[in-house]
Short mmCIF file of C-alpha atoms in Angstrom, two decimals:
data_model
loop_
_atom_site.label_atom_id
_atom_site.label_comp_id
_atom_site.label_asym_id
_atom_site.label_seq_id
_atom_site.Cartn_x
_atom_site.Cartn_y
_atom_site.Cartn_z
CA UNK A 11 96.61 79.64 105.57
CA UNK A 12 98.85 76.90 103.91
CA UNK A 13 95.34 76.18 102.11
CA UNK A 14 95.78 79.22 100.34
CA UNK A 15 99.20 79.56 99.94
CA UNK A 16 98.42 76.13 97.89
CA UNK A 17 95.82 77.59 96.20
CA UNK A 18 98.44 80.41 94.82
CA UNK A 19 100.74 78.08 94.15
CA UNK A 20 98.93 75.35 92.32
CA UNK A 21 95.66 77.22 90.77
CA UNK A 22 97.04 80.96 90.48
CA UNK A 23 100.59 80.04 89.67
CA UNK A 24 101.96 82.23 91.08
CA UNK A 25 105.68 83.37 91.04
CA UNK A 26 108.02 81.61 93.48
CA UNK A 27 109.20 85.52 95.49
CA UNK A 28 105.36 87.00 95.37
CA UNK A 29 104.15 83.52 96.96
CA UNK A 30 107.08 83.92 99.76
CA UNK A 31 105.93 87.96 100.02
CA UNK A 32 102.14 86.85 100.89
CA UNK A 33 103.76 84.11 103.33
CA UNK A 34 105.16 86.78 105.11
CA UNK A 35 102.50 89.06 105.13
CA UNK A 36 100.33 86.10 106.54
CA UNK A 37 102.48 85.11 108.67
CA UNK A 38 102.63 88.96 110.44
CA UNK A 39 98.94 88.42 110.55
CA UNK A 40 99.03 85.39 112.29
CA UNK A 41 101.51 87.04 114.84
CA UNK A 42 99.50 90.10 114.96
CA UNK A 43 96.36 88.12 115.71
CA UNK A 44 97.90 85.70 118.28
CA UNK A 45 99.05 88.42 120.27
CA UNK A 46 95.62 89.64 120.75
CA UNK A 47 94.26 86.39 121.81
CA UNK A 48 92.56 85.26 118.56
CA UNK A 49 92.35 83.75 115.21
CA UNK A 50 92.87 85.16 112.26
CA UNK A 51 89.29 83.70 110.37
CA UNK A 52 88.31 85.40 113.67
CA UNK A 53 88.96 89.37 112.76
CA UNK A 54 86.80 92.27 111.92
CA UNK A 55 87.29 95.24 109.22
CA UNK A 56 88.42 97.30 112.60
CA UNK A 57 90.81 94.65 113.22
CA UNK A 58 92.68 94.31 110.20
CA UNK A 59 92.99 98.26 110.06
CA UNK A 60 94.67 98.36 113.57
CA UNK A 61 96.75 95.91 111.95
CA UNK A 62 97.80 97.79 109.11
CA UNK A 63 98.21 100.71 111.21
CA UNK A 64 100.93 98.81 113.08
CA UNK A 65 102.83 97.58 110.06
CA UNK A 66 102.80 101.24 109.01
CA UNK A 67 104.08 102.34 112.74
CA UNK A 68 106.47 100.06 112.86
CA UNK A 69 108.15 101.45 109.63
CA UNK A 70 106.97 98.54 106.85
CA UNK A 71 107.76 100.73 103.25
CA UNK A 72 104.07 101.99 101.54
CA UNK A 73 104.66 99.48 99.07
CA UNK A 74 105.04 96.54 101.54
CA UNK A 75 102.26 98.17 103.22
CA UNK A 76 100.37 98.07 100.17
CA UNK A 77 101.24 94.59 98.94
CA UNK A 78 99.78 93.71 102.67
CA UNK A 79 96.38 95.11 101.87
CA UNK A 80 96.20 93.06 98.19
CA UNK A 81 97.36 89.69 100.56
CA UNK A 82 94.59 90.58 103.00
CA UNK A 83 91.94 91.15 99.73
CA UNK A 84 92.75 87.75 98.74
CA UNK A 85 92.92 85.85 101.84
CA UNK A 86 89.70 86.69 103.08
CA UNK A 87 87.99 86.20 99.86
CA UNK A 88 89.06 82.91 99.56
CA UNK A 89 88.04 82.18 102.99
CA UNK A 90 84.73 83.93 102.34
CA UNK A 91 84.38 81.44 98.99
CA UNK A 92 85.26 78.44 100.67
CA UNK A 93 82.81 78.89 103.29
CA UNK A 94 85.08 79.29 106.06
CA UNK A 95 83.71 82.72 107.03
CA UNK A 96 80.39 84.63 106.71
CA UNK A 97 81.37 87.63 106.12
CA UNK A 98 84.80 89.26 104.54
CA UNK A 99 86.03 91.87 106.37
CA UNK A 100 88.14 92.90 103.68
CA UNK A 101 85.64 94.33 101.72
CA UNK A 102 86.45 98.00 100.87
CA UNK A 103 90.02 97.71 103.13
CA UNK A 104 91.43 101.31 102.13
CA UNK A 105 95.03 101.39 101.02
CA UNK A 106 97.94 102.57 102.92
CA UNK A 107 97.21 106.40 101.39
CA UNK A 108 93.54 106.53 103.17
CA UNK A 109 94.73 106.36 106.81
CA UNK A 110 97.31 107.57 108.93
CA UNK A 111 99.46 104.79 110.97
CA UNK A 112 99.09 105.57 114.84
CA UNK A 113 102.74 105.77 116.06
CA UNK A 114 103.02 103.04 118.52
CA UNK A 115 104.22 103.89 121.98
CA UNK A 116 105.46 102.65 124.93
CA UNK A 117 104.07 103.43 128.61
CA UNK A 118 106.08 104.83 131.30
CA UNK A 119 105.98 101.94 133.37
CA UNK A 120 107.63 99.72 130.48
CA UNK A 121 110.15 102.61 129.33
CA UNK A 122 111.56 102.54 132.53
CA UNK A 123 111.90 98.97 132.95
CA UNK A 124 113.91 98.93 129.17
CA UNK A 125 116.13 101.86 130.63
CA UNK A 126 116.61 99.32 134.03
CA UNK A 127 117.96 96.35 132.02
CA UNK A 128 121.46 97.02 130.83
CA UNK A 129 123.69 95.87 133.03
CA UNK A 130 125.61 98.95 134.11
CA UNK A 131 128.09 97.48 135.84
CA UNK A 132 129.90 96.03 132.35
CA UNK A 133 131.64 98.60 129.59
CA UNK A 134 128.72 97.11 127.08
CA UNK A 135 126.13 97.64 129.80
CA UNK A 136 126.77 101.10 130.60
CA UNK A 137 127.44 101.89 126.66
CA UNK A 138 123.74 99.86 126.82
CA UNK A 139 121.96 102.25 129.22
CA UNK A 140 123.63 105.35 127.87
CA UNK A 141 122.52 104.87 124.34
CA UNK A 142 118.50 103.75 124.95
CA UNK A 143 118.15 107.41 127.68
CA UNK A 144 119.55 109.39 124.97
CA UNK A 145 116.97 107.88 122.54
CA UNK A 146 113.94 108.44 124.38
CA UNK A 147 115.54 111.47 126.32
CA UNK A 148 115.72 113.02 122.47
CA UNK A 149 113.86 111.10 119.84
CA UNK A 150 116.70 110.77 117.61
CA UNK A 151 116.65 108.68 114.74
CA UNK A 152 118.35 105.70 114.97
CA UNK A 153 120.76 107.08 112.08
CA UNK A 154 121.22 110.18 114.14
CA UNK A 155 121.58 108.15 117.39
CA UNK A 156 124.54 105.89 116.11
CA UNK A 157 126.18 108.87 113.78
CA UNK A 158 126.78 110.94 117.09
CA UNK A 159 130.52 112.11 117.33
CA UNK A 160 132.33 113.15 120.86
CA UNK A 161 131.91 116.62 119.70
CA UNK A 162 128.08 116.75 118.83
CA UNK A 163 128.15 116.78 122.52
CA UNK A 164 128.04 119.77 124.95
CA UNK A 165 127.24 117.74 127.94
CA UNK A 166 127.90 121.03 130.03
CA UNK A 167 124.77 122.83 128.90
CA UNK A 168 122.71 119.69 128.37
CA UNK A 169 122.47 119.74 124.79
CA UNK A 170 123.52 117.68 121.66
CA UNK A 171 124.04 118.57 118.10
CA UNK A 172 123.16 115.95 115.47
CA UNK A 173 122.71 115.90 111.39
CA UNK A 174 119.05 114.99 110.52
CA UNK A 175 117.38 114.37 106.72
CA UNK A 176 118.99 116.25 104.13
CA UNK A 177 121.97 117.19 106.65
CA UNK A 178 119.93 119.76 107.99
CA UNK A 179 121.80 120.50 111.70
CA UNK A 180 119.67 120.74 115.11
CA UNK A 181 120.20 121.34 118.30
CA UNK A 182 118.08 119.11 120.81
CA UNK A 183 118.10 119.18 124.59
CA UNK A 184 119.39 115.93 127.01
CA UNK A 185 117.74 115.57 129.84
CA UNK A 186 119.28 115.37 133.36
CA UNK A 187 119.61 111.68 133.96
CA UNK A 188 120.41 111.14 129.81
CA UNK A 189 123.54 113.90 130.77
CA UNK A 190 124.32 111.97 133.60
CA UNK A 191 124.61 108.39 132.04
CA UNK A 192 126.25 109.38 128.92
CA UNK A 193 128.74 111.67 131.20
CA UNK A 194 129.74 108.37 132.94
CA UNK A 195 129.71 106.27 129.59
CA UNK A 196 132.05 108.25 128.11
CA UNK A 197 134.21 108.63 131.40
CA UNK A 198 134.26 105.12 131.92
CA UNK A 199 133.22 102.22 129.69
CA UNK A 200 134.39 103.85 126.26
CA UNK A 201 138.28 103.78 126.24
CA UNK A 202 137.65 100.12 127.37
CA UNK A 203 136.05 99.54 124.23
CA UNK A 204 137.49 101.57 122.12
CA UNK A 205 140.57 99.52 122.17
CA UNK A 206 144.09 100.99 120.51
CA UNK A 207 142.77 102.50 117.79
CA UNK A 208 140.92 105.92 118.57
CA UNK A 209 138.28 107.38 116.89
CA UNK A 210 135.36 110.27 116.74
CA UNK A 211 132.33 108.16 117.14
CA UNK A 212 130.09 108.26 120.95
CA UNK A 213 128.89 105.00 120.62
CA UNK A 214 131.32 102.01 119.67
CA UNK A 215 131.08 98.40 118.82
CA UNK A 216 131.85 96.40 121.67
CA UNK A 217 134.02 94.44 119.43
CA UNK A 218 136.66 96.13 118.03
CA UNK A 219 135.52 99.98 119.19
CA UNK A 220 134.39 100.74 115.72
CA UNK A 221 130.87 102.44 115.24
CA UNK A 222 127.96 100.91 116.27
CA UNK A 223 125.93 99.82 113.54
CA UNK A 224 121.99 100.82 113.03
CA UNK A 225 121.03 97.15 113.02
CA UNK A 226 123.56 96.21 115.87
CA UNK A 227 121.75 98.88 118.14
CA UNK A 228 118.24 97.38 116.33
CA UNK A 229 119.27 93.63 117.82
CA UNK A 230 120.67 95.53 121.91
CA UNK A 231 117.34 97.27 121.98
CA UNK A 232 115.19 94.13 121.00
CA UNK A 233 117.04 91.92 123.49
CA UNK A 234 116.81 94.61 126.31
CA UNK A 235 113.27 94.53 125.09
CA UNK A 236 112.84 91.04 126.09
CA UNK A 237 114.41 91.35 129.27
CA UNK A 238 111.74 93.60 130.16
CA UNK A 239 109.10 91.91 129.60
CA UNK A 240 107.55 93.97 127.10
CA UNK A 241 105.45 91.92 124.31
CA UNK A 242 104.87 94.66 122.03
CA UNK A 243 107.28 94.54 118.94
CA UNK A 244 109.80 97.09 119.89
CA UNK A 245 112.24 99.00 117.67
CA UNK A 246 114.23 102.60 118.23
CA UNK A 247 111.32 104.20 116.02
CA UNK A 248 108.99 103.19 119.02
CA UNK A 249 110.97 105.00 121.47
CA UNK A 250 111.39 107.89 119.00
CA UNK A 251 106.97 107.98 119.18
CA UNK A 252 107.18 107.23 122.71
CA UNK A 253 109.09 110.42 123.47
CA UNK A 254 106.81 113.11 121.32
CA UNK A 255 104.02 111.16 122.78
CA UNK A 256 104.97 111.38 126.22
CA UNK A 257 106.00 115.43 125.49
CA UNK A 258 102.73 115.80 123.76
CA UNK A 259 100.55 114.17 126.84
CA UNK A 260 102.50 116.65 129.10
CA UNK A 261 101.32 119.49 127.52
CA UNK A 262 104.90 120.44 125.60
CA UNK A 263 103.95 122.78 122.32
CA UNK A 264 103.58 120.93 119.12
CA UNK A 265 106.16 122.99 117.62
CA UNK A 266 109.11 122.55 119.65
CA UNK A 267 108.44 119.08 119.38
CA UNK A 268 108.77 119.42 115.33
CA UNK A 269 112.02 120.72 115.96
CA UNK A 270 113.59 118.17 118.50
CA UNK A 271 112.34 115.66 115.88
CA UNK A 272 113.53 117.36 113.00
CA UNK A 273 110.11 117.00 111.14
CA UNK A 274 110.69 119.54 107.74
CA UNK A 275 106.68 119.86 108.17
CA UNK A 276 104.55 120.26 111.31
CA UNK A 277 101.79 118.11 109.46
CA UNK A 278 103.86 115.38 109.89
CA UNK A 279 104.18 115.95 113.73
CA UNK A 280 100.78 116.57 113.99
CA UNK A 281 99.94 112.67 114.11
CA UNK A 282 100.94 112.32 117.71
CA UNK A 283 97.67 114.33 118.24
CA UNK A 284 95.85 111.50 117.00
CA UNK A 285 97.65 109.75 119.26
CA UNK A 286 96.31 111.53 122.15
CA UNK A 287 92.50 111.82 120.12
CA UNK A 288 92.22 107.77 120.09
CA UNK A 289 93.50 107.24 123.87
CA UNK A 290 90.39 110.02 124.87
CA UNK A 291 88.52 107.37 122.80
CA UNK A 292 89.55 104.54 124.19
CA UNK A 293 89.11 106.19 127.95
CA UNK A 294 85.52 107.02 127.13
CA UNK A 295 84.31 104.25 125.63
CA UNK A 296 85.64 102.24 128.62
CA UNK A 297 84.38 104.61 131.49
CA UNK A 298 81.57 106.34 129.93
CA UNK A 299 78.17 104.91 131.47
CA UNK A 300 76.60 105.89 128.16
CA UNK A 301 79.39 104.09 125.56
#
């Protein structure tokens, strides 16, 4: 790669920030490519569209997303012109617009070993657990999650109240255990970090009690992911997939799920059936004696 990023540089001339863009974007490659056990000169069309698809999942804007596919054009046409590969598997890549991203999602077996790696014991631990069981126990945004207030709360009836896109109100269920840990968050761990000086938010800054910030829960969540062992990238939008996933493979009705989420348009909810559509895939193409 540092090949081409020469050949920009020196032959192309290109611009000092689009140079450092394409870096990036080969650099995600790289990462992408590694943690699949191979090379990037190594890829096929398939490949580099699963890899898009996770860019896209993981929340990368449709222009970064787009700038990704030009980086990928290039890449493997130089490769293809210097010989270095037979065949570009680039050709004909489809933008962004021609394919849906497949929310990623995390298995039960690794959700429940993020929810077991706060240390509850600690005021930050418990604040810890509390905040990643009402994420997956609701799907919140991570916006949502961090704007909660004591009173969008009615712990009582198991339900929360929270202000989505275009401050359109819902009301979304909490789960037994997600009621339970949040019950003894607030009863025990959040005066200690609130400090002296009071105030409305649920989920506080263990240094100085004021809100927690969307990247400060963005850094708890990655570390927690870490602890756990899981290898995917991780970030609260995963979680957010991982619970209409999880709903959806239960059998739950694609519409109450819209609402929980606080999709404006069932269309866009309707992507966690494709979810479901490429695991059948990927189930019968492993286990079918005729694949």
């Amino acid at each position: 790669m540092a090949h081409y990023l020469a050949h920009l540089e020196v032959e192309r001339r290109m611009a000092a920030n689009t140079l450092q863009a394409y870096a990036r974007d080969l650099d995600r490659l790289t990462g992408w490519a590694r943690r699949a056990g191979r090379r990037p000169d190594t890829l096929d069309r398939s490949d580099l569209e699963a890899f898009l698809r996770d860019l896209m999942a993981e929340g990368l804007a449709p222009t970064s997303t787009a700038r990704s596919v030009a980086t990928l054009r290039g890449y493997y046409r130089f490769l293809r012109l210097t010989g270095r590969i037979t065949a570009n598997p680039s050709d004909d890549l489809p933008s962004p617009r021609q394919f849906s991203a497949l929310p990623r999602s995390l298995s039960l077996d690794d959700v429940e070993a993020l929810l077991q790696a706060p240390d509850p014991s600690t005021p930050k631990g418990l604040r810890d657990r509390a905040l990643i069981e009402v994420l997956y126990a609701t799907g919140l945004r991570v916006s949502e999650l961090v704007g909660l207030r004591l009173t969008d709360l009615h712990l009582e009836r198991r339900y929360l109240q929270c202000a989505g896109k275009g401050a359109r109100e819902r009301i979304v269920p909490l789960g037994e255990a997600a009621t339970d840990w949040v019950t003894r968050y607030v009863a025990e761990a959040r005066s200690r970090l609130v400090g002296r000086r009071d105030n409305a938010w649920l989920f506080l800054n263990a240094r100085g009690g004021g809100p927690l910030s969307r990247n400060g829960f963005w850094r708890v969540l990655k570390a927690y992911g870490r602890a756990a062992g899981i290898r995917a990238p991780l970030s609260p939008h995963v979680l957010r997939h991982s619970f209409a996933t999880h709903l959806l493979e239960r059998g739950a009705d694609l519409r109450a799920i819209q609402t929980m989420l606080g999709h404006a348009d069932l269309s866009t909810t309707q992507i966690y059936t494709h979810v479901l559509e490429a695991r059948l895939r990927q189930a019968y193409d492993q286990f079918h004696p005729r694949s």
